[in-house]
Coordinates of C-alpha atoms in Angstrom, one line a residue:
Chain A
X59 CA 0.0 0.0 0.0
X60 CA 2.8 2.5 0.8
X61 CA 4.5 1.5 -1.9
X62 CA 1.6 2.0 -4.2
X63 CA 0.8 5.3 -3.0
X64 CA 4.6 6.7 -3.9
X65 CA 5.0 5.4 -7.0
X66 CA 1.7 6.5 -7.8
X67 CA 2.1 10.7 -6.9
X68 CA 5.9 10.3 -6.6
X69 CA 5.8 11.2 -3.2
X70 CA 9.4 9.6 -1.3
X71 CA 8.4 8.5 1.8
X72 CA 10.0 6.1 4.2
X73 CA 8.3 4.6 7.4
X74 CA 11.2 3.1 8.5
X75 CA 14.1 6.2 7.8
X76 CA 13.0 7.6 11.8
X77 CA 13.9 4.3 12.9
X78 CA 18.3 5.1 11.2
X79 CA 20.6 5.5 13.6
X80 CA 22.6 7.9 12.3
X81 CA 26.0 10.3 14.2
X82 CA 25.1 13.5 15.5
X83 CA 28.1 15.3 14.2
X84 CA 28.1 14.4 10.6
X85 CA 30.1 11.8 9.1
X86 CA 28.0 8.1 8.2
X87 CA 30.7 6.2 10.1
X88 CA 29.0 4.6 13.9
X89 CA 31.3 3.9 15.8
X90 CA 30.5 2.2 19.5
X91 CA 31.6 5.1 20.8
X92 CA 30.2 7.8 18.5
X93 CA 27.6 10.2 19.6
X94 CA 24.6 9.7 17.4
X95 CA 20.7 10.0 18.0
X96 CA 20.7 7.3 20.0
X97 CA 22.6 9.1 22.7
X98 CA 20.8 12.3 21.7
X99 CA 17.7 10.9 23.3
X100 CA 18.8 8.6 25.7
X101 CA 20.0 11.7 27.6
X102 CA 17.0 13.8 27.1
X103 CA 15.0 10.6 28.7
X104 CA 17.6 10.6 31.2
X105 CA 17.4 14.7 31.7
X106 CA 13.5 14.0 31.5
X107 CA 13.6 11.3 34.4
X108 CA 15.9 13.8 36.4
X109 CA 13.2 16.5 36.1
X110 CA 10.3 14.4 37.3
X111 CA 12.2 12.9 39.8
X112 CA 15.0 14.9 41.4
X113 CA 13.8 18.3 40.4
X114 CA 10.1 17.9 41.1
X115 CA 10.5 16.5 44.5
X116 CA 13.4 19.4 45.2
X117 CA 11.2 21.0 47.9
X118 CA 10.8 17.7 50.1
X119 CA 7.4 19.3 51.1
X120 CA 5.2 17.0 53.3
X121 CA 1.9 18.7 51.1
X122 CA 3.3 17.7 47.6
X123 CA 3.2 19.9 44.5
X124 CA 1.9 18.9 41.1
X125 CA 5.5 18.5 40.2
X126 CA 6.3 16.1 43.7
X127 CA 2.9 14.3 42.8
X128 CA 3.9 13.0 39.6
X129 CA 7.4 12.1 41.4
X130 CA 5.5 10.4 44.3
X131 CA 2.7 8.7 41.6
X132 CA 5.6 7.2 39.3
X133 CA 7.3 5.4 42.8
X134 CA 4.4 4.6 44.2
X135 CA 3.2 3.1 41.3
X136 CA 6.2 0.7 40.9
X137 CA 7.1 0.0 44.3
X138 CA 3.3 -1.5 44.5
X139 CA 3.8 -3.1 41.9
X140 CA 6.9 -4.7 42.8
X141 CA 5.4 -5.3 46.6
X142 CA 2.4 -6.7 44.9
X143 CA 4.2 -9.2 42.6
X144 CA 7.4 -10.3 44.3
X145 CA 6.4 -9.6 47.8
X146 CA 8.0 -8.2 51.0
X147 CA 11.7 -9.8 49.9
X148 CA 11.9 -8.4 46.4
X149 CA 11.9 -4.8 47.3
X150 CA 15.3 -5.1 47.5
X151 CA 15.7 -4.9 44.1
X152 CA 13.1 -2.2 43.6
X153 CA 15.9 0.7 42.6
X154 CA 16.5 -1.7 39.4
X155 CA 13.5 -2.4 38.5
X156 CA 12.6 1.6 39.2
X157 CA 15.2 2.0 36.5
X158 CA 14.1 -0.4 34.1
X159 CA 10.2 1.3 33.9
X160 CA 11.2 4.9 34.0
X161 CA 14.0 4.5 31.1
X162 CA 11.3 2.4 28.9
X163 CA 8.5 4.6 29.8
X164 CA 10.4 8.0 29.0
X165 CA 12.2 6.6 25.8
X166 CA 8.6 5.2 25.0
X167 CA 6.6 8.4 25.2
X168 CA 10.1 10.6 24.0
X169 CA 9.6 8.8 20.6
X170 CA 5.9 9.8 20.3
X171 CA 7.4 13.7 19.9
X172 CA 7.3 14.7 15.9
X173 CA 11.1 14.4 14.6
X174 CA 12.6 12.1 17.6
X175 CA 13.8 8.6 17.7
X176 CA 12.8 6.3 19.4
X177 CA 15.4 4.2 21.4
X178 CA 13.3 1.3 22.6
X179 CA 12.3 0.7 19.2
X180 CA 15.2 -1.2 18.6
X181 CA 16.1 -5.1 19.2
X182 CA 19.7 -4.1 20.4
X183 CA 17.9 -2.0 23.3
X184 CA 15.0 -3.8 24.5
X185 CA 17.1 -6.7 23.8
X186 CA 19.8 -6.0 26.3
X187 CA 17.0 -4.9 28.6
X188 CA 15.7 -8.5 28.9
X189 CA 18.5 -10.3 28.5
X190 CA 19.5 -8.5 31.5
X191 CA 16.8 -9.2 33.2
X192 CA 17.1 -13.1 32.7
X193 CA 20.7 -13.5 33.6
X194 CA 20.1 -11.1 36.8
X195 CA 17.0 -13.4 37.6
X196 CA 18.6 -17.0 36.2
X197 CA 22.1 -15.7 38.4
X198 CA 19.9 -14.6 41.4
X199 CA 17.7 -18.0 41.4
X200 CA 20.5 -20.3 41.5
X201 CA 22.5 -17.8 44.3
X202 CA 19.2 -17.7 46.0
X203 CA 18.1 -21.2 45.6
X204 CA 20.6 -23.2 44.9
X205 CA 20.4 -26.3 42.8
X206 CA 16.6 -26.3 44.1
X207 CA 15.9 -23.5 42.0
X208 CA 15.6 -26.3 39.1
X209 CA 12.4 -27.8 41.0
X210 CA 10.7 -24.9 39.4
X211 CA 11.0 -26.9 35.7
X212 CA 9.8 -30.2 37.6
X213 CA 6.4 -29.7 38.1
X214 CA 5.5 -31.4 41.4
X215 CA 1.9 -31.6 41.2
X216 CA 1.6 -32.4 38.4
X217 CA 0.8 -36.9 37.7
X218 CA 4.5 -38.2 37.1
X219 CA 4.1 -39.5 34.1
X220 CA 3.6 -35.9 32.4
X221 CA 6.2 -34.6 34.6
X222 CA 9.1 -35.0 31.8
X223 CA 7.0 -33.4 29.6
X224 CA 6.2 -30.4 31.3
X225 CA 9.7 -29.8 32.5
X226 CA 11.0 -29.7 28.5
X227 CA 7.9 -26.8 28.3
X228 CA 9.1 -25.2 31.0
X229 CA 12.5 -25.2 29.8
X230 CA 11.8 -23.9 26.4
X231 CA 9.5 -21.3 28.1
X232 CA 11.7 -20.2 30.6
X233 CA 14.4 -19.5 28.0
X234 CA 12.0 -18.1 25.4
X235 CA 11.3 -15.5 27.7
X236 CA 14.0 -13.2 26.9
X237 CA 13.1 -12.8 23.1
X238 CA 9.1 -12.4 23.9
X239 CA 10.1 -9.9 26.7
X240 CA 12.4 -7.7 24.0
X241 CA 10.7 -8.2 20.6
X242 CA 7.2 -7.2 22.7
X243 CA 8.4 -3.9 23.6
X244 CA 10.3 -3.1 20.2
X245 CA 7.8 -4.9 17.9
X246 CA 5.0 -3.0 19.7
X247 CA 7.0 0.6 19.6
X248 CA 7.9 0.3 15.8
X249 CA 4.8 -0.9 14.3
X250 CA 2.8 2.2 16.3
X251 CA 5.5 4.8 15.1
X252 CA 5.5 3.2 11.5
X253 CA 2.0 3.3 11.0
X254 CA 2.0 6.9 12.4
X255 CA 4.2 7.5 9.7
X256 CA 2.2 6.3 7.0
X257 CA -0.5 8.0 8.0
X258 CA 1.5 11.4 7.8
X259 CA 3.1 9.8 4.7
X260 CA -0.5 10.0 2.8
X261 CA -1.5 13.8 4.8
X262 CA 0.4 15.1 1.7
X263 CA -2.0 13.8 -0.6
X264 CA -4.7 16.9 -1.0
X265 CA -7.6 14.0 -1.4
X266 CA -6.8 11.5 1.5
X267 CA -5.1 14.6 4.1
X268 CA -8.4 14.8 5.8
X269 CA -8.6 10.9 6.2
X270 CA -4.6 11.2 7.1
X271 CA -4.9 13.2 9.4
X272 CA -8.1 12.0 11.5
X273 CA -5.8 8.3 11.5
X274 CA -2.5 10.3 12.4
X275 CA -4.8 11.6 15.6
X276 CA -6.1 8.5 16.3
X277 CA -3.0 6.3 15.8
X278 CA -1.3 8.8 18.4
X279 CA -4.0 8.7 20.6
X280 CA -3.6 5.1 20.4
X281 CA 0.2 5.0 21.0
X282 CA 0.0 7.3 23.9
X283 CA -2.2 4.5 25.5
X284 CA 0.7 1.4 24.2
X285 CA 3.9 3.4 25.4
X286 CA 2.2 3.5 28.8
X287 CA 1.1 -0.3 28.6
X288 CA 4.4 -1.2 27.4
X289 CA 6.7 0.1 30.0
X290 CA 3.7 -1.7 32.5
X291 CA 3.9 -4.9 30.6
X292 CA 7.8 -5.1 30.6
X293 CA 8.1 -4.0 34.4
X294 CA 5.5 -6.1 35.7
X295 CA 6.9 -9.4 33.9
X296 CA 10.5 -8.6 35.3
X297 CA 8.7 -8.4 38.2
X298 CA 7.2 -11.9 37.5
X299 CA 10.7 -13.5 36.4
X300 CA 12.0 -12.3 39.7
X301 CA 9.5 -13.4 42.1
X302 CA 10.0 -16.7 40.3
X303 CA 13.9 -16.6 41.6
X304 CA 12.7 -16.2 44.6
X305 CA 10.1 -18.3 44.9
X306 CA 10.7 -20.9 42.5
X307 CA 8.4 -23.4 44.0
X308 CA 4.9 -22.4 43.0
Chain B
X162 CA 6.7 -3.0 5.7
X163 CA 10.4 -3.2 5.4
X164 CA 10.0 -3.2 1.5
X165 CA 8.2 -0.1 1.4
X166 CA 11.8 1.4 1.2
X167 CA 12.1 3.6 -2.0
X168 CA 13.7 6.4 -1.5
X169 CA 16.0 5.5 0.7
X170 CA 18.2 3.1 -0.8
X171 CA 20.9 3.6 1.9
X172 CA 18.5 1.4 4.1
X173 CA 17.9 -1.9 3.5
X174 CA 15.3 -3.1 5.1
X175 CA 14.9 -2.3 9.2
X176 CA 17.5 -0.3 10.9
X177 CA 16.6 -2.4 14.0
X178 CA 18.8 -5.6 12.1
X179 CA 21.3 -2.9 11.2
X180 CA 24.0 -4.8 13.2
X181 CA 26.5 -2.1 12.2
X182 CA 24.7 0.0 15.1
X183 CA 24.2 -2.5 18.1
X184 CA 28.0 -1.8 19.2
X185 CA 26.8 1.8 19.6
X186 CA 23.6 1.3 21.0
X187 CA 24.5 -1.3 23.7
X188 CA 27.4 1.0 25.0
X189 CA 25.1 4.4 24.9
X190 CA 22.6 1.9 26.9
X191 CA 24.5 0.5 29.3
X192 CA 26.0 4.3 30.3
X193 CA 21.9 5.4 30.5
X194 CA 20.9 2.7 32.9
X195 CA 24.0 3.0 34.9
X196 CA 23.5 6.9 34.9
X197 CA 19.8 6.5 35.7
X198 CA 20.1 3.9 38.6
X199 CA 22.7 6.2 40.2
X200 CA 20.5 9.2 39.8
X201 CA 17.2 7.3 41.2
X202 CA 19.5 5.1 44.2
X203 CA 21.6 8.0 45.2
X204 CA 19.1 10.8 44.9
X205 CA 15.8 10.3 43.9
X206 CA 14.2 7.3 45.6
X207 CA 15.9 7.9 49.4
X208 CA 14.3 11.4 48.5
X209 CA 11.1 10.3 47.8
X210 CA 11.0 7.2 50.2
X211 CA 11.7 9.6 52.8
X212 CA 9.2 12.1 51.5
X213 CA 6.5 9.7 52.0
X214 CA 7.7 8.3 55.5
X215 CA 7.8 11.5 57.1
X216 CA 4.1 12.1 55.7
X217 CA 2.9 9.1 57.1
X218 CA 4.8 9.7 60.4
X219 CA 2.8 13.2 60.2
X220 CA -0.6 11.5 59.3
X221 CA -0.3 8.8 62.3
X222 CA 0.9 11.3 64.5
X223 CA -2.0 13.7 63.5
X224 CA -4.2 10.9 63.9
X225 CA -3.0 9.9 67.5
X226 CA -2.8 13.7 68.8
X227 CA -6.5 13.6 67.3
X228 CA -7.7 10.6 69.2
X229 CA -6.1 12.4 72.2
X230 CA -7.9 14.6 71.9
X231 CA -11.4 13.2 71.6
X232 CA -10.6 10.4 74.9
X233 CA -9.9 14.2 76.7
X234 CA -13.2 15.7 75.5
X235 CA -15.0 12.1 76.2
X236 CA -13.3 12.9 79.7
X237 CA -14.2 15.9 80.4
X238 CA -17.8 15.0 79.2
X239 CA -18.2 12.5 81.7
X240 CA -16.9 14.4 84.7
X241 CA -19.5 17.1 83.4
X242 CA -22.4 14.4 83.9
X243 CA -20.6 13.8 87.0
X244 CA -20.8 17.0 88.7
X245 CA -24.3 17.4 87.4
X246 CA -25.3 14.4 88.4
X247 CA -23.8 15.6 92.0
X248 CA -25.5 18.4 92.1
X249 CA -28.7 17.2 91.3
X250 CA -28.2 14.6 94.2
X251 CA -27.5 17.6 96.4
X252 CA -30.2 19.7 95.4
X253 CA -32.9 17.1 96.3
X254 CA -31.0 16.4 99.8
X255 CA -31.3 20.2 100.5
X256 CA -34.8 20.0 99.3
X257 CA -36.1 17.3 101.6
X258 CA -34.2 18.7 104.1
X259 CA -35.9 21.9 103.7
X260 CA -39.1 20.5 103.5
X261 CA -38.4 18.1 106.5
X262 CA -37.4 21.3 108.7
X263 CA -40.9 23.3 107.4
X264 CA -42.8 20.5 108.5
X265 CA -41.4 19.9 112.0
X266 CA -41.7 23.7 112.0
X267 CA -45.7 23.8 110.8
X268 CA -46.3 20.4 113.4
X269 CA -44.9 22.1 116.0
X270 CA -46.8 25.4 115.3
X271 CA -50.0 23.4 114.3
X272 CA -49.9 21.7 117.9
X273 CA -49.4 25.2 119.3
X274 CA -52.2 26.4 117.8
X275 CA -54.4 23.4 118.8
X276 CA -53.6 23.5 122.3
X277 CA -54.3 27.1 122.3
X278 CA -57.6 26.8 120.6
X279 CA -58.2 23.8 123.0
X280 CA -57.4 26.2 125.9
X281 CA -59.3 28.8 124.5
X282 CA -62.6 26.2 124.0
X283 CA -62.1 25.4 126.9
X284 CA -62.3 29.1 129.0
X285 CA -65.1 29.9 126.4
X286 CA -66.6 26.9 127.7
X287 CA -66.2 27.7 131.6
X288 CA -67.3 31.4 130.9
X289 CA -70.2 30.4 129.4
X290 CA -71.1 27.8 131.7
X291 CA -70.9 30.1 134.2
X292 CA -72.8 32.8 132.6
X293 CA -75.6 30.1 132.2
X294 CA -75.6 29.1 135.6
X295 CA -75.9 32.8 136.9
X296 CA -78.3 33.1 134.1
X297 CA -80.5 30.1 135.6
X298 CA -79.3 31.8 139.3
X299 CA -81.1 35.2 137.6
X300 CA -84.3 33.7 136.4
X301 CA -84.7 32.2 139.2
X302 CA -84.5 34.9 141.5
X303 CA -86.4 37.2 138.9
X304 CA -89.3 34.4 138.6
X305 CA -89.2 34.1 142.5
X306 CA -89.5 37.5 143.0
X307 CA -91.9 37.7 139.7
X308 CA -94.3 35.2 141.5
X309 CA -94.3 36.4 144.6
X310 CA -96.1 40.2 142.8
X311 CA -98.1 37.9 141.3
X312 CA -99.2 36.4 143.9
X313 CA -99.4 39.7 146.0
X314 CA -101.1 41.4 143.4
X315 CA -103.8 38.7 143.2
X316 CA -104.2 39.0 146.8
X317 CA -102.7 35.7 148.1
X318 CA -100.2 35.4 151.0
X319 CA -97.4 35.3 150.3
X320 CA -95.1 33.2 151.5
X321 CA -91.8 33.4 150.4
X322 CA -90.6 29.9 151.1
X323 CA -93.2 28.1 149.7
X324 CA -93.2 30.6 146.8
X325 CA -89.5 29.9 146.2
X326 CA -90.1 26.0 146.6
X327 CA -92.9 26.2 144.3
X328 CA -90.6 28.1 141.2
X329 CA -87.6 26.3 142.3
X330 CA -89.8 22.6 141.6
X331 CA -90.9 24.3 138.6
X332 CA -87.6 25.2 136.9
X333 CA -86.4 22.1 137.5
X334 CA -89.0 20.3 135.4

């Protein structure tokens, strides 16, 4: 359909160009270490988080401001949610996990901005994300646990015969996780900005802008609601992964 | 998706599989998270834990002061009903006593004034028994003395004691 619709009216369009990383100081040359868009907005989500957080709350007051509610919402929020999921014993490791949803929820709503990039729309991001995740949960189980923290493949209730069975599942499962946990978060972040794009793609076409236009609203409207579901999704199932370290037997 | 790339022939395909870039994104990520979770664990979070405690600390205290408070008034009320209750106790001892006193007072004065009125009766009584008897004493006398004109003036004798035995059987009947 894109395709179609520039050859057509030889408009040049390219869902996918938002999506380059490319160096901030000219050159075409990236470098591990080079500056480049990525970095761009990975500090402005970093700058961002320091404003809500640190700056917001600067005033320590006992009656909260707006700014020291939205500080106090954002740690409430995940420190129930970590409470909630892992329990008393897991709030140790609420400062990471603290990290992990406020870095994917600002990079996530950052890209929504007209001209930005989005950092957690790529595999190499959300992909170190969760592969973190699993070897901080896979390290901590067997640290916590032991050798016992394999009784969480060998299903115990379940009739013996199957047993064998459901451990392979598990297995697989267990070490599936990582890929659904990044590809979810990337997939969901670059389909939403591509289609976004599309739509804006077409806004130049006199006929279809009114049509383009109503879908660019609706499809940000739409993404507003995934980059918050998103960040939600990924921190609540790290949450899962590590309540499952440290309680393996379920 | 990925072949909707026209224009831009310098892409191929998704930047995401651009494996040229992962060197640069990994390293720019890692120095984020590392620079976020020192900005949330060293600032922001003891901040904001510490926020939040002292707010409850405020809110329980509030609450406790406030409950105080009330077991004082609740207190206080009580010892109110208390006294009042006292006072009424008191007010109806004086008020019996009162009325006790008053009517030992009105006996006392009542039996004064019956003996008086009894002693009273009772001279009444004597004075007018007397007057009666010196009444009877008169009429005698003036009937004796009555008769005996009569009996002059019809020209009888008269003899003054049968005269006087005569009225005296008389009165008697």
């Amino acid at each position: 359909m894109a395709t179609d619709a520039s050859t057509g009216t030889g408009l040049v369009f390219d869902p996918m160009a938002q999506f380059m990383v490319k160096p901030l100081f000219g050159g075409d040359v990236v470098n591990w270490y080079t500056p480049t868009n990525v970095t761009l907005w990975m500090v402005i989500a970093v700058l961002g988080i320091s404003a809500m957080l640190v700056m917001g709350t600067s005033r320590r007051a006992v009656i909260p401001t707006r700014s020291q509610s939205i500080g106090e919402l954002a740690y409430g929020f995940v420190y129930k949610m970590v409470e909630d999921v892992t329990g008393k014993d897991g709030l140790k490791y609420f400062p990471y996990i603290m990290t992990l949803f406020m870095f994917v929820l600002f990079s996530n709503f950052l890209g929504l901005l007209p001209m930005a990039f989005t950092t957690t729309s790529h595999i190499a991001v959300t992909g170190v994300l969760a592969m973190a995740v699993f070897l901080a949960v896979t390290i901590l189980g067997f640290v916590k646990n032991g050798p016992a923290f394999l009784g969480m493949f060998w299903v115990t209730s379940a009739p013996l015969a199957l047993r064998p069975i459901l451990a392979l599942i598990e297995v697989i499962s267990y070490f599936v996780r990582p890929v659904s946990h990044s590809i979810r978060l990337a997939g969901n972040m670059t389909a939403g900005h591509a289609v976004v794009k599309v739509f804006a793609a077409f806004a130049g076409l006199v006929a279809l802008s009114p049509l383009a236009i109503l879908g660019v609203v609706a499809m940000y409207g739409l993404e507003i609601l995934v980059c918050f579901i998103q960040a939600y999704v990924f921190t609540i199932l790290t949450c899962v992964y590590l309540k499952d370290a440290l309680h393996p037997h379920h | 998706m990925a072949t909707a790339t026209q224009g831009a022939a310098s892409a191929p395909g998704m930047p995401q599989l651009d494996f040229s870039t992962f060197g640069n994104q990994i390293f720019w990520l890692l120095v984020t998270l590392v620079v976020i979770y020192m900005i949330l664990s060293r600032v922001a979070l003891p901040r904001i834990g510490a926020v939040l405690a002292e707010r409850q600390g405020t809110i329980t205290n509030d609450i406790a002061a406030a409950e105080n408070l009330r077991a004082k008034a609740v207190e206080a009320e009580a010892a109110y009903n208390k006294a009042l209750a006292d006072a009424r106790v008191e007010a109806n001892r004086i008020i019996a006593e009162t009325k006790a006193e008053i009517q030992a007072d009105l006996d006392k004065a009542i039996a004064k004034a019956d003996a008086q009125i009894a002693a009273k009766t009772a001279e009444g009584e004597k004075a007018i028994a007397e007057i009666r008897e010196s009444a009877l004493e008169n009429v005698t006398a003036v009937a004796k003395d009555t008769a005996k004109e009569i009996v002059i003036a019809m020209g009888g004798n008269a003899d003054a004691r049968s005269v006087n035995a005569a009225v005296t059987a008389r009165m008697k009947g």
